[in-house]
Structures are given as C-alpha cells and as structure tokens.
Amino acid sequence: MISGPSAQGELVHGLLDAAAREVPDAPAVRDATGAWTYRQLDHYSQAFARWLSIRGIGRGDRVVLQLPTNRKLAAMFYGASRCGVIFVPLNPAMKTFHLRQVIDNAEPKLLIGGTATAGQLADIAGPVHLQDELWAEVEELRARGARFEPEPVRPDDVATLIYTSGSTAAPKAVICPHAQVTFASRALTDALGYRADDVVFCRFPMSWDYGLYKVVMTCISRSEIVLADGESDLLLLRRMRETGATVVPVVPSFASMIINLARRAPADLPPVRMFTNTGAALPQATTDTLRKLFPGVRVVRQYGQTEAKRITVMPPAEDRERPGAVGLPLPGTRVLILDDEGRPVPAGQVGEIVAVGPHVMPGYWNSHEVTAKAFRQVEGTGEACLHTGDYGSLDVDGYLYFEGRRDDMFKRKGFRMSTLEIEGAAMDIPGVRAAGALAPTSNHDLTIFVESDLEPSVVLKELAQRLEPAKVPAICRVLAEFPLTQHGKNARQELALLLDGSGA
Ligand code: ASP
C-alpha cells in the first residue's frame, strides 16, 4: 500500500506522458543531428523502456550511462523512469580513477557506453552495451510500435543518482527520487516563468543536475530544449541564433565565452530574453556586459545544490534589484540561517544556509555518514532539511545573500572575508577573463590567480583600488588558461597544486 508523505508526488515520465498527450507535435528536443517532437520523444522512451524490460532490468536497478548528452539520452532518461530503473548518467570526461569509485558505489546492473567511453567502462566493470548497437535495437522496437507495460513506480522511488564532481574526495551520489525531481522542476519552471514558445539552449551535460533538470523543465512548460553539450565553443553563438534560443542557462565561464563571441558579431545576436546563472556567482561586470550586448535581457541569479536541486531564484522581473542577492526560496520551500549551535539568526546576520521543503533529497547513495552530516531535521518540527555547509544571510524581505562555503571564508589581518569577494573584485578589472582566490594557509599567503594578459603587479594595483588593504592578495599568478572543472567552475584543487606543487 502506498502511504506517507513521501509517496505523494508525481513521476518523471508522467510529465512526458502529459506533454505528449497535450502537445504531441510541439518541438521537444533538438541536438546537433536533428529534432524530435513530444510524440517522438515519448515513443523512443517507450521503446527504450521495452528494451530494458526485455533484459530483465526493472525497478530499483541502477543503469550507468557514460554517454554524450543528446536526444537519445533524454529518451533513455524517461524510458528508465517508466521501468522504475535508476538512471545514473556519468560525464563522458570522467576518468578511470573516479569511475572505479562510482561503479563500486552504484553497483549497476547494466552499463551503457559510447565509442569514447565503452573501453574504460568495460575494463573496470565488465560487459558494456554500446550505445550505437543498442540504439539500432531501440529503433527497431519503436518501428514495431513497442509500448511498455507500466510498472508500479512510486513517487518516492529513486529516479536518478547524480554524482557530484570537482573534488578529489570520493564522488558522492545524491539520491533524487521522482517526487523531489518533479516538485523542484515544477517550482523552478514557475519561478523562472518558462513559456511554451521558449527555446532553452542547454550547454550542460545531463550528468549535472543543471543540465538534467532543464530536460524536465522544458517538458513541463511544453517548450523546446536544445542539447548543445557537444557543440564547439566557437559555434555556440551561431547555434543559438539558428535554433532561436530565448533562454540560456549559464555559469560564469560560459557567460564570458558568450560575451567574447557576441562582441565579434554584435549585429547578429540570438533572441535571448533570459540568462539564468547558478553554480558560482556571476561577477557584476559580466552581468552588466550581458545586459549591454542583449538589450532588455533578464540576467537571473540563483543559488542551489544538487542535494536540494535549487534553493533560491531571483524573480526575473526583479533581476536589477537588490544587487548581490541570489533570490527567494523556491515556492513551497523555506531557507533558514542558523548559527553554529543551530539557532536561527536575525535578518542581516551571516550563518549556515539550511534548506527546508519537498525539494530536499533523502541523502547520498550508500554513504550513511556523510548523509547524516548534511541531511538532518529541523529542531522542533522534525521536517527534513539540508545543511548546505554554505554561509549567507537573509534580508528582512527574505532574499538570500550568499557569502561562500565554509572553506571559502577566512580571517586575515583581523578581518573576516571570503574568497568570493576577492574573485569578484578581480573580475571587475578590465582584461581579467577568469579569477580564483586561494585563502591563506601555512604554506602561502592570500593568492589570486587570473587568466589575463595583464602583469601580476598591475592586477594587484587594480585590486588595491577595489578592496580594503587586508583583502588585497599578497601574490598574483597570471595563467594563460584557467583550470575549470567539468562543469565550468573554478578547479580550486588544481590552483592549490599550482601554488604548493610544481609552481605555475
Ligand atoms: N544544483 C545547482 C543548481 O542548479 C547547481 C550546482 O550544484 O552547482 O542551482
């Protein structure tokens, strides 16, 4: 019997069923090789579900897919959902070292690889289905009109495991049940105001929640997603133009790339109406330049963690208000700011950001200790909550201001500060394309890395004009190319290695 609050909610493939029923001929998903309507996406998802069930793969089984992000992967996501199978997408760039840990942790029943990844997957985990061969079978099943006999999937069943990357610690998988994924996707679609005539240009892989949820959000809003993960950097703007992109999710490094391309062709820009940012703070200078190049565009600040998908969103209509704020909690959720003893602090005071609501995931897969640290209960009410390990404050109207991770915050010369504000000041210097600050340690003083053609002394002088003396770094290293994680965030560990290891 289905009971209890966790059994309420929607199923991921239920969202596709509704879209395919209501707008079967509307464009659903496009990639470099073509496009499908909602009817076609639905049919392929049915055929893939059938393919899985023929192989005896069913509810609760993990299927690991190390594949490029394209239409087929979107259909496989919905197809896995139909069978109650847990979809485990891995970034094709993930290397053996992490892959081994992931396979040990996920214990998959089936593996699917592409031409670039099947070899290393097979070395680690045994037989791998090659996507091209598999797809020929799926095509055949679809041509025969194969439908899938529905399995009794529950909203509290796990839809996907998202492995978080970017650190050298063992990768952790965030457990994402259907109820949480569908709740967060609906809340986000509303908060951002996605429209049926939108074309959402997604540069991010489905192995990252930022990319994966876009597939669900466009389905909810009956809009079209362009999966552009594999596109060449240089062609991105042209591709946005060709596809008529109206909404473009960014991270700071991708926003800088768009700016560089747009500056070269200012008269021929795509019809973007909204850029949305998450993952890392968008420097004010980048926001200003996007607004100048794309007149009337909204640049929406957000804050989230895979562990609760998204936590706050700035209402798009208020994108120029409250500089520095990263928005309001998702509708139907709350944000608490707690001190070290777990007590709420007054508005304006900094404490740990804690998210409460139906978007909070149940924890990490097969990792009880780390789960217990982050996923807890609100004292008094017993509601599930996520201790983010991030610091921030709420203003009197409930808008969140992000200060940084616990590790980003430090004291120097008696002042409390965050690497983020130092990076923000560096990004404000004309000619600085990327910046990463490292807090002082016993090995080195406060250091700033920049990607730029400027001399280190010039960067430090410029920083001194923007920051209080205690916050001006002692060391500046100029890099020709900035190390980024697979998701376009600053690769801090690599920066630290440059400093403490062999030197830049
Ligand atoms: N989950 C975050 C978001 O979508 C992205 C991240 O984890 O960096 O806001």
mmCIF file with all atom_site columns, N, CA and C in Angstrom, residues 101-161:
data_model
loop_
_atom_site.group_PDB
_atom_site.id
_atom_site.type_symbol
_atom_site.label_atom_id
_atom_site.label_alt_id
_atom_site.label_comp_id
_atom_site.label_asym_id
_atom_site.label_entity_id
_atom_site.label_seq_id
_atom_site.pdbx_PDB_ins_code
_atom_site.Cartn_x
_atom_site.Cartn_y
_atom_site.Cartn_z
_atom_site.occupancy
_atom_site.B_iso_or_equiv
_atom_site.pdbx_formal_charge
_atom_site.auth_seq_id
_atom_site.auth_comp_id
_atom_site.auth_asym_id
_atom_site.auth_atom_id
_atom_site.pdbx_PDB_model_num
ATOM 1   N N  . GLN A 1 101 ? 35.472 4.251  -8.453  1.00 0.00 ? 101 GLN A N  1
ATOM 2   C CA . GLN A 1 101 ? 34.775 4.522  -7.182  1.00 0.00 ? 101 GLN A CA 1
ATOM 3   C C  . GLN A 1 101 ? 33.265 4.585  -7.408  1.00 0.00 ? 101 GLN A C  1
ATOM 4   N N  . VAL A 1 102 ? 32.876 5.170  -8.537  1.00 0.00 ? 102 VAL A N  1
ATOM 5   C CA . VAL A 1 102 ? 31.448 5.317  -8.834  1.00 0.00 ? 102 VAL A CA 1
ATOM 6   C C  . VAL A 1 102 ? 30.804 3.945  -9.047  1.00 0.00 ? 102 VAL A C  1
ATOM 7   N N  . ILE A 1 103 ? 31.473 3.096  -9.792  1.00 0.00 ? 103 ILE A N  1
ATOM 8   C CA . ILE A 1 103 ? 30.916 1.767  -10.080 1.00 0.00 ? 103 ILE A CA 1
ATOM 9   C C  . ILE A 1 103 ? 30.789 0.966  -8.781  1.00 0.00 ? 103 ILE A C  1
ATOM 10  N N  . ASP A 1 104 ? 31.814 1.075  -7.924  1.00 0.00 ? 104 ASP A N  1
ATOM 11  C CA . ASP A 1 104 ? 31.750 0.382  -6.625  1.00 0.00 ? 104 ASP A CA 1
ATOM 12  C C  . ASP A 1 104 ? 30.552 0.863  -5.825  1.00 0.00 ? 104 ASP A C  1
ATOM 13  N N  . ASN A 1 105 ? 30.321 2.162  -5.882  1.00 0.00 ? 105 ASN A N  1
ATOM 14  C CA . ASN A 1 105 ? 29.246 2.755  -5.082  1.00 0.00 ? 105 ASN A CA 1
ATOM 15  C C  . ASN A 1 105 ? 27.856 2.479  -5.658  1.00 0.00 ? 105 ASN A C  1
ATOM 16  N N  . ALA A 1 106 ? 27.728 2.555  -6.981  1.00 0.00 ? 106 ALA A N  1
ATOM 17  C CA . ALA A 1 106 ? 26.395 2.434  -7.598  1.00 0.00 ? 106 ALA A CA 1
ATOM 18  C C  . ALA A 1 106 ? 25.967 0.982  -7.775  1.00 0.00 ? 106 ALA A C  1
ATOM 19  N N  . GLU A 1 107 ? 26.910 0.071  -7.900  1.00 0.00 ? 107 GLU A N  1
ATOM 20  C CA . GLU A 1 107 ? 26.623 -1.350 -8.144  1.00 0.00 ? 107 GLU A CA 1
ATOM 21  C C  . GLU A 1 107 ? 25.591 -1.523 -9.263  1.00 0.00 ? 107 GLU A C  1
ATOM 22  N N  . PRO A 1 108 ? 25.943 -1.072 -10.471 1.00 0.00 ? 108 PRO A N  1
ATOM 23  C CA . PRO A 1 108 ? 24.963 -1.086 -11.565 1.00 0.00 ? 108 PRO A CA 1
ATOM 24  C C  . PRO A 1 108 ? 24.654 -2.491 -12.065 1.00 0.00 ? 108 PRO A C  1
ATOM 25  N N  . LYS A 1 109 ? 23.444 -2.646 -12.602 1.00 0.00 ? 109 LYS A N  1
ATOM 26  C CA . LYS A 1 109 ? 23.066 -3.929 -13.189 1.00 0.00 ? 109 LYS A CA 1
ATOM 27  C C  . LYS A 1 109 ? 23.371 -3.916 -14.679 1.00 0.00 ? 109 LYS A C  1
ATOM 28  N N  . LEU A 1 110 ? 23.480 -2.730 -15.236 1.00 0.00 ? 110 LEU A N  1
ATOM 29  C CA . LEU A 1 110 ? 23.735 -2.618 -16.679 1.00 0.00 ? 110 LEU A CA 1
ATOM 30  C C  . LEU A 1 110 ? 24.553 -1.361 -16.942 1.00 0.00 ? 110 LEU A C  1
ATOM 31  N N  . LEU A 1 111 ? 25.449 -1.464 -17.936 1.00 0.00 ? 111 LEU A N  1
ATOM 32  C CA . LEU A 1 111 ? 26.285 -0.306 -18.278 1.00 0.00 ? 111 LEU A CA 1
ATOM 33  C C  . LEU A 1 111 ? 26.120 0.020  -19.750 1.00 0.00 ? 111 LEU A C  1
ATOM 34  N N  . ILE A 1 112 ? 26.054 1.301  -20.061 1.00 0.00 ? 112 ILE A N  1
ATOM 35  C CA . ILE A 1 112 ? 25.958 1.716  -21.461 1.00 0.00 ? 112 ILE A CA 1
ATOM 36  C C  . ILE A 1 112 ? 27.049 2.749  -21.719 1.00 0.00 ? 112 ILE A C  1
ATOM 37  N N  . GLY A 1 113 ? 27.839 2.519  -22.758 1.00 0.00 ? 113 GLY A N  1
ATOM 38  C CA . GLY A 1 113 ? 28.928 3.441  -23.067 1.00 0.00 ? 113 GLY A CA 1
ATOM 39  C C  . GLY A 1 113 ? 28.886 3.869  -24.527 1.00 0.00 ? 113 GLY A C  1
ATOM 40  N N  . GLY A 1 114 ? 29.575 4.956  -24.824 1.00 0.00 ? 114 GLY A N  1
ATOM 41  C CA . GLY A 1 114 ? 29.704 5.414  -26.206 1.00 0.00 ? 114 GLY A CA 1
ATOM 42  C C  . GLY A 1 114 ? 31.040 4.958  -26.745 1.00 0.00 ? 114 GLY A C  1
ATOM 43  N N  . THR A 1 115 ? 31.331 5.328  -27.993 1.00 0.00 ? 115 THR A N  1
ATOM 44  C CA . THR A 1 115 ? 32.586 4.880  -28.578 1.00 0.00 ? 115 THR A CA 1
ATOM 45  C C  . THR A 1 115 ? 33.781 5.362  -27.757 1.00 0.00 ? 115 THR A C  1
ATOM 46  N N  . ALA A 1 116 ? 33.651 6.557  -27.183 1.00 0.00 ? 116 ALA A N  1
ATOM 47  C CA . ALA A 1 116 ? 34.787 7.109  -26.443 1.00 0.00 ? 116 ALA A CA 1
ATOM 48  C C  . ALA A 1 116 ? 34.919 6.524  -25.043 1.00 0.00 ? 116 ALA A C  1
ATOM 49  N N  . THR A 1 117 ? 33.855 5.957  -24.487 1.00 0.00 ? 117 THR A N  1
ATOM 50  C CA . THR A 1 117 ? 33.892 5.597  -23.068 1.00 0.00 ? 117 THR A CA 1
ATOM 51  C C  . THR A 1 117 ? 33.739 4.099  -22.794 1.00 0.00 ? 117 THR A C  1
ATOM 52  N N  . ALA A 1 118 ? 33.234 3.344  -23.776 1.00 0.00 ? 118 ALA A N  1
ATOM 53  C CA . ALA A 1 118 ? 32.905 1.939  -23.510 1.00 0.00 ? 118 ALA A CA 1
ATOM 54  C C  . ALA A 1 118 ? 34.141 1.160  -23.065 1.00 0.00 ? 118 ALA A C  1
ATOM 55  N N  . GLY A 1 119 ? 35.302 1.458  -23.652 1.00 0.00 ? 119 GLY A N  1
ATOM 56  C CA . GLY A 1 119 ? 36.529 0.720  -23.350 1.00 0.00 ? 119 GLY A CA 1
ATOM 57  C C  . GLY A 1 119 ? 36.888 0.811  -21.880 1.00 0.00 ? 119 GLY A C  1
ATOM 58  N N  . GLN A 1 120 ? 36.957 2.036  -21.362 1.00 0.00 ? 120 GLN A N  1
ATOM 59  C CA . GLN A 1 120 ? 37.369 2.189  -19.960 1.00 0.00 ? 120 GLN A CA 1
ATOM 60  C C  . GLN A 1 120 ? 36.301 1.639  -19.011 1.00 0.00 ? 120 GLN A C  1
ATOM 61  N N  . LEU A 1 121 ? 35.023 1.768  -19.395 1.00 0.00 ? 121 LEU A N  1
ATOM 62  C CA . LEU A 1 121 ? 33.955 1.206  -18.560 1.00 0.00 ? 121 LEU A CA 1
ATOM 63  C C  . LEU A 1 121 ? 34.101 -0.315 -18.484 1.00 0.00 ? 121 LEU A C  1
ATOM 64  N N  . ALA A 1 122 ? 34.348 -0.932 -19.653 1.00 0.00 ? 122 ALA A N  1
ATOM 65  C CA . ALA A 1 122 ? 34.457 -2.396 -19.715 1.00 0.00 ? 122 ALA A CA 1
ATOM 66  C C  . ALA A 1 122 ? 35.647 -2.874 -18.891 1.00 0.00 ? 122 ALA A C  1
ATOM 67  N N  . ASP A 1 123 ? 36.766 -2.127 -18.940 1.00 0.00 ? 123 ASP A N  1
ATOM 68  C CA . ASP A 1 123 ? 37.951 -2.518 -18.170 1.00 0.00 ? 123 ASP A CA 1
ATOM 69  C C  . ASP A 1 123 ? 37.632 -2.586 -16.682 1.00 0.00 ? 123 ASP A C  1
ATOM 70  N N  . ILE A 1 124 ? 36.783 -1.681 -16.241 1.00 0.00 ? 124 ILE A N  1
ATOM 71  C CA . ILE A 1 124 ? 36.502 -1.594 -14.808 1.00 0.00 ? 124 ILE A CA 1
ATOM 72  C C  . ILE A 1 124 ? 35.364 -2.518 -14.390 1.00 0.00 ? 124 ILE A C  1
ATOM 73  N N  . ALA A 1 125 ? 34.334 -2.578 -15.239 1.00 0.00 ? 125 ALA A N  1
ATOM 74  C CA . ALA A 1 125 ? 33.085 -3.151 -14.728 1.00 0.00 ? 125 ALA A CA 1
ATOM 75  C C  . ALA A 1 125 ? 32.527 -4.307 -15.535 1.00 0.00 ? 125 ALA A C  1
ATOM 76  N N  . GLY A 1 126 ? 33.210 -4.749 -16.560 1.00 0.00 ? 126 GLY A N  1
ATOM 77  C CA . GLY A 1 126 ? 32.680 -5.893 -17.316 1.00 0.00 ? 126 GLY A CA 1
ATOM 78  C C  . GLY A 1 126 ? 31.852 -5.472 -18.512 1.00 0.00 ? 126 GLY A C  1
ATOM 79  N N  . PRO A 1 127 ? 30.938 -6.338 -18.977 1.00 0.00 ? 127 PRO A N  1
ATOM 80  C CA . PRO A 1 127 ? 30.243 -6.092 -20.243 1.00 0.00 ? 127 PRO A CA 1
ATOM 81  C C  . PRO A 1 127 ? 29.533 -4.738 -20.298 1.00 0.00 ? 127 PRO A C  1
ATOM 82  N N  . VAL A 1 128 ? 29.726 -4.072 -21.419 1.00 0.00 ? 128 VAL A N  1
ATOM 83  C CA . VAL A 1 128 ? 29.126 -2.752 -21.626 1.00 0.00 ? 128 VAL A CA 1
ATOM 84  C C  . VAL A 1 128 ? 28.317 -2.780 -22.912 1.00 0.00 ? 128 VAL A C  1
ATOM 85  N N  . HIS A 1 129 ? 27.110 -2.235 -22.897 1.00 0.00 ? 129 HIS A N  1
ATOM 86  C CA . HIS A 1 129 ? 26.339 -2.110 -24.133 1.00 0.00 ? 129 HIS A CA 1
ATOM 87  C C  . HIS A 1 129 ? 26.808 -0.864 -24.866 1.00 0.00 ? 129 HIS A C  1
ATOM 88  N N  . LEU A 1 130 ? 27.085 -1.041 -26.134 1.00 0.00 ? 130 LEU A N  1
ATOM 89  C CA . LEU A 1 130 ? 27.493 0.107  -26.941 1.00 0.00 ? 130 LEU A CA 1
ATOM 90  C C  . LEU A 1 130 ? 26.252 0.853  -27.393 1.00 0.00 ? 130 LEU A C  1
ATOM 91  N N  . GLN A 1 131 ? 26.270 2.164  -27.218 1.00 0.00 ? 131 GLN A N  1
ATOM 92  C CA . GLN A 1 131 ? 25.051 2.924  -27.490 1.00 0.00 ? 131 GLN A CA 1
ATOM 93  C C  . GLN A 1 131 ? 24.545 2.739  -28.920 1.00 0.00 ? 131 GLN A C  1
ATOM 94  N N  . ASP A 1 132 ? 25.467 2.699  -29.893 1.00 0.00 ? 132 ASP A N  1
ATOM 95  C CA . ASP A 1 132 ? 25.026 2.608  -31.287 1.00 0.00 ? 132 ASP A CA 1
ATOM 96  C C  . ASP A 1 132 ? 24.290 1.301  -31.552 1.00 0.00 ? 132 ASP A C  1
ATOM 97  N N  . GLU A 1 133 ? 24.827 0.208  -31.023 1.00 0.00 ? 133 GLU A N  1
ATOM 98  C CA . GLU A 1 133 ? 24.176 -1.098 -31.221 1.00 0.00 ? 133 GLU A CA 1
ATOM 99  C C  . GLU A 1 133 ? 22.821 -1.131 -30.524 1.00 0.00 ? 133 GLU A C  1
ATOM 100 N N  . LEU A 1 134 ? 22.841 -0.670 -29.312 1.00 0.00 ? 134 LEU A N  1
ATOM 101 C CA . LEU A 1 134 ? 21.605 -0.632 -28.521 1.00 0.00 ? 134 LEU A CA 1
ATOM 102 C C  . LEU A 1 134 ? 20.540 0.192  -29.248 1.00 0.00 ? 134 LEU A C  1
ATOM 103 N N  . TRP A 1 135 ? 20.986 1.324  -29.798 1.00 0.00 ? 135 TRP A N  1
ATOM 104 C CA . TRP A 1 135 ? 20.008 2.223  -30.411 1.00 0.00 ? 135 TRP A CA 1
ATOM 105 C C  . TRP A 1 135 ? 19.383 1.614  -31.664 1.00 0.00 ? 135 TRP A C  1
ATOM 106 N N  . ALA A 1 136 ? 20.149 0.816  -32.374 1.00 0.00 ? 136 ALA A N  1
ATOM 107 C CA . ALA A 1 136 ? 19.585 0.142  -33.551 1.00 0.00 ? 136 ALA A CA 1
ATOM 108 C C  . ALA A 1 136 ? 18.429 -0.749 -33.095 1.00 0.00 ? 136 ALA A C  1
ATOM 109 N N  . GLU A 1 137 ? 18.599 -1.389 -31.951 1.00 0.00 ? 137 GLU A N  1
ATOM 110 C CA . GLU A 1 137 ? 17.522 -2.254 -31.419 1.00 0.00 ? 137 GLU A CA 1
ATOM 111 C C  . GLU A 1 137 ? 16.329 -1.427 -30.944 1.00 0.00 ? 137 GLU A C  1
ATOM 112 N N  . VAL A 1 138 ? 16.640 -0.298 -30.334 1.00 0.00 ? 138 VAL A N  1
ATOM 113 C CA . VAL A 1 138 ? 15.553 0.586  -29.875 1.00 0.00 ? 138 VAL A CA 1
ATOM 114 C C  . VAL A 1 138 ? 14.763 1.107  -31.084 1.00 0.00 ? 138 VAL A C  1
ATOM 115 N N  . GLU A 1 139 ? 15.472 1.467  -32.143 1.00 0.00 ? 139 GLU A N  1
ATOM 116 C CA . GLU A 1 139 ? 14.808 1.932  -33.382 1.00 0.00 ? 139 GLU A CA 1
ATOM 117 C C  . GLU A 1 139 ? 13.850 0.864  -33.906 1.00 0.00 ? 139 GLU A C  1
ATOM 118 N N  . GLU A 1 140 ? 14.320 -0.362 -33.875 1.00 0.00 ? 140 GLU A N  1
ATOM 119 C CA . GLU A 1 140 ? 13.504 -1.456 -34.381 1.00 0.00 ? 140 GLU A CA 1
ATOM 120 C C  . GLU A 1 140 ? 12.243 -1.637 -33.520 1.00 0.00 ? 140 GLU A C  1
ATOM 121 N N  . LEU A 1 141 ? 12.442 -1.577 -32.222 1.00 0.00 ? 141 LEU A N  1
ATOM 122 C CA . LEU A 1 141 ? 11.294 -1.703 -31.308 1.00 0.00 ? 141 LEU A CA 1
ATOM 123 C C  . LEU A 1 141 ? 10.302 -0.565 -31.544 1.00 0.00 ? 141 LEU A C  1
ATOM 124 N N  . ARG A 1 142 ? 10.833 0.627  -31.759 1.00 0.00 ? 142 ARG A N  1
ATOM 125 C CA . ARG A 1 142 ? 9.948  1.783  -31.981 1.00 0.00 ? 142 ARG A CA 1
ATOM 126 C C  . ARG A 1 142 ? 9.187  1.614  -33.286 1.00 0.00 ? 142 ARG A C  1
ATOM 127 N N  . ALA A 1 143 ? 9.895  1.139  -34.319 1.00 0.00 ? 143 ALA A N  1
ATOM 128 C CA . ALA A 1 143 ? 9.247  0.968  -35.623 1.00 0.00 ? 143 ALA A CA 1
ATOM 129 C C  . ALA A 1 143 ? 8.113  -0.054 -35.530 1.00 0.00 ? 143 ALA A C  1
ATOM 130 N N  . ARG A 1 144 ? 8.286  -1.023 -34.636 1.00 0.00 ? 144 ARG A N  1
ATOM 131 C CA . ARG A 1 144 ? 7.220  -2.031 -34.456 1.00 0.00 ? 144 ARG A CA 1
ATOM 132 C C  . ARG A 1 144 ? 6.130  -1.529 -33.518 1.00 0.00 ? 144 ARG A C  1
ATOM 133 N N  . GLY A 1 145 ? 6.296  -0.283 -33.038 1.00 0.00 ? 145 GLY A N  1
ATOM 134 C CA . GLY A 1 145 ? 5.271  0.307  -32.162 1.00 0.00 ? 145 GLY A CA 1
ATOM 135 C C  . GLY A 1 145 ? 5.289  -0.277 -30.768 1.00 0.00 ? 145 GLY A C  1
ATOM 136 N N  . ALA A 1 146 ? 6.481  -0.748 -30.329 1.00 0.00 ? 146 ALA A N  1
ATOM 137 C CA . ALA A 1 146 ? 6.560  -1.368 -28.996 1.00 0.00 ? 146 ALA A CA 1
ATOM 138 C C  . ALA A 1 146 ? 6.188  -0.348 -27.924 1.00 0.00 ? 146 ALA A C  1
ATOM 139 N N  . ARG A 1 147 ? 5.274  -0.751 -27.051 1.00 0.00 ? 147 ARG A N  1
ATOM 140 C CA . ARG A 1 147 ? 4.931  0.095  -25.909 1.00 0.00 ? 147 ARG A CA 1
ATOM 141 C C  . ARG A 1 147 ? 5.397  -0.647 -24.670 1.00 0.00 ? 147 ARG A C  1
ATOM 142 N N  . PHE A 1 148 ? 5.456  0.067  -23.605 1.00 0.00 ? 148 PHE A N  1
ATOM 143 C CA . PHE A 1 148 ? 5.951  -0.545 -22.381 1.00 0.00 ? 148 PHE A CA 1
ATOM 144 C C  . PHE A 1 148 ? 4.796  -0.765 -21.410 1.00 0.00 ? 148 PHE A C  1
ATOM 145 N N  . GLU A 1 149 ? 4.692  -1.987 -20.874 1.00 0.00 ? 149 GLU A N  1
ATOM 146 C CA . GLU A 1 149 ? 3.659  -2.283 -19.866 1.00 0.00 ? 149 GLU A CA 1
ATOM 147 C C  . GLU A 1 149 ? 4.081  -1.606 -18.569 1.00 0.00 ? 149 GLU A C  1
ATOM 148 N N  . PRO A 1 150 ? 3.312  -0.625 -18.097 1.00 0.00 ? 150 PRO A N  1
ATOM 149 C CA . PRO A 1 150 ? 3.782  0.160  -16.949 1.00 0.00 ? 150 PRO A CA 1
ATOM 150 C C  . PRO A 1 150 ? 4.054  -0.689 -15.709 1.00 0.00 ? 150 PRO A C  1
ATOM 151 N N  . GLU A 1 151 ? 5.124  -0.317 -15.025 1.00 0.00 ? 151 GLU A N  1
ATOM 152 C CA . GLU A 1 151 ? 5.470  -0.921 -13.736 1.00 0.00 ? 151 GLU A CA 1
ATOM 153 C C  . GLU A 1 151 ? 4.910  -0.006 -12.645 1.00 0.00 ? 151 GLU A C  1
ATOM 154 N N  . PRO A 1 152 ? 4.642  -0.545 -11.475 1.00 0.00 ? 152 PRO A N  1
ATOM 155 C CA . PRO A 1 152 ? 4.096  0.319  -10.411 1.00 0.00 ? 152 PRO A CA 1
ATOM 156 C C  . PRO A 1 152 ? 5.189  1.188  -9.785  1.00 0.00 ? 152 PRO A C  1
ATOM 157 N N  . VAL A 1 153 ? 5.593  2.230  -10.478 1.00 0.00 ? 153 VAL A N  1
ATOM 158 C CA . VAL A 1 153 ? 6.629  3.124  -9.953  1.00 0.00 ? 153 VAL A CA 1
ATOM 159 C C  . VAL A 1 153 ? 5.978  4.084  -8.958  1.00 0.00 ? 153 VAL A C  1
ATOM 160 N N  . ARG A 1 154 ? 6.672  4.346  -7.834  1.00 0.00 ? 154 ARG A N  1
ATOM 161 C CA . ARG A 1 154 ? 6.127  5.230  -6.804  1.00 0.00 ? 154 ARG A CA 1
ATOM 162 C C  . ARG A 1 154 ? 6.901  6.545  -6.793  1.00 0.00 ? 154 ARG A C  1
ATOM 163 N N  . PRO A 1 155 ? 6.235  7.618  -6.369  1.00 0.00 ? 155 PRO A N  1
ATOM 164 C CA . PRO A 1 155 ? 6.946  8.910  -6.322  1.00 0.00 ? 155 PRO A CA 1
ATOM 165 C C  . PRO A 1 155 ? 8.165  8.895  -5.409  1.00 0.00 ? 155 PRO A C  1
ATOM 166 N N  . ASP A 1 156 ? 8.200  8.012  -4.403  1.00 0.00 ? 156 ASP A N  1
ATOM 167 C CA . ASP A 1 156 ? 9.399  8.001  -3.555  1.00 0.00 ? 156 ASP A CA 1
ATOM 168 C C  . ASP A 1 156 ? 10.455 7.016  -4.064  1.00 0.00 ? 156 ASP A C  1
ATOM 169 N N  . ASP A 1 157 ? 10.209 6.379  -5.201  1.00 0.00 ? 157 ASP A N  1
ATOM 170 C CA . ASP A 1 157 ? 11.269 5.602  -5.846  1.00 0.00 ? 157 ASP A CA 1
ATOM 171 C C  . ASP A 1 157 ? 12.350 6.558  -6.365  1.00 0.00 ? 157 ASP A C  1
ATOM 172 N N  . VAL A 1 158 ? 13.562 6.048  -6.462  1.00 0.00 ? 158 VAL A N  1
ATOM 173 C CA . VAL A 1 158 ? 14.667 6.903  -6.918  1.00 0.00 ? 158 VAL A CA 1
ATOM 174 C C  . VAL A 1 158 ? 14.642 6.995  -8.443  1.00 0.00 ? 158 VAL A C  1
ATOM 175 N N  . ALA A 1 159 ? 14.632 8.204  -8.961  1.00 0.00 ? 159 ALA A N  1
ATOM 176 C CA . ALA A 1 159 ? 14.642 8.394  -10.413 1.00 0.00 ? 159 ALA A CA 1
ATOM 177 C C  . ALA A 1 159 ? 16.077 8.403  -10.944 1.00 0.00 ? 159 ALA A C  1
ATOM 178 N N  . THR A 1 160 ? 16.960 9.050  -10.214 1.00 0.00 ? 160 THR A N  1
ATOM 179 C CA . THR A 1 160 ? 18.331 9.206  -10.719 1.00 0.00 ? 160 THR A CA 1
ATOM 180 C C  . THR A 1 160 ? 19.318 9.379  -9.566  1.00 0.00 ? 160 THR A C  1
ATOM 181 N N  . LEU A 1 161 ? 20.553 8.997  -9.814  1.00 0.00 ? 161 LEU A N  1
ATOM 182 C CA . LEU A 1 161 ? 21.646 9.308  -8.901  1.00 0.00 ? 161 LEU A CA 1
ATOM 183 C C  . LEU A 1 161 ? 22.538 10.306 -9.622  1.00 0.00 ? 161 LEU A C  1
#
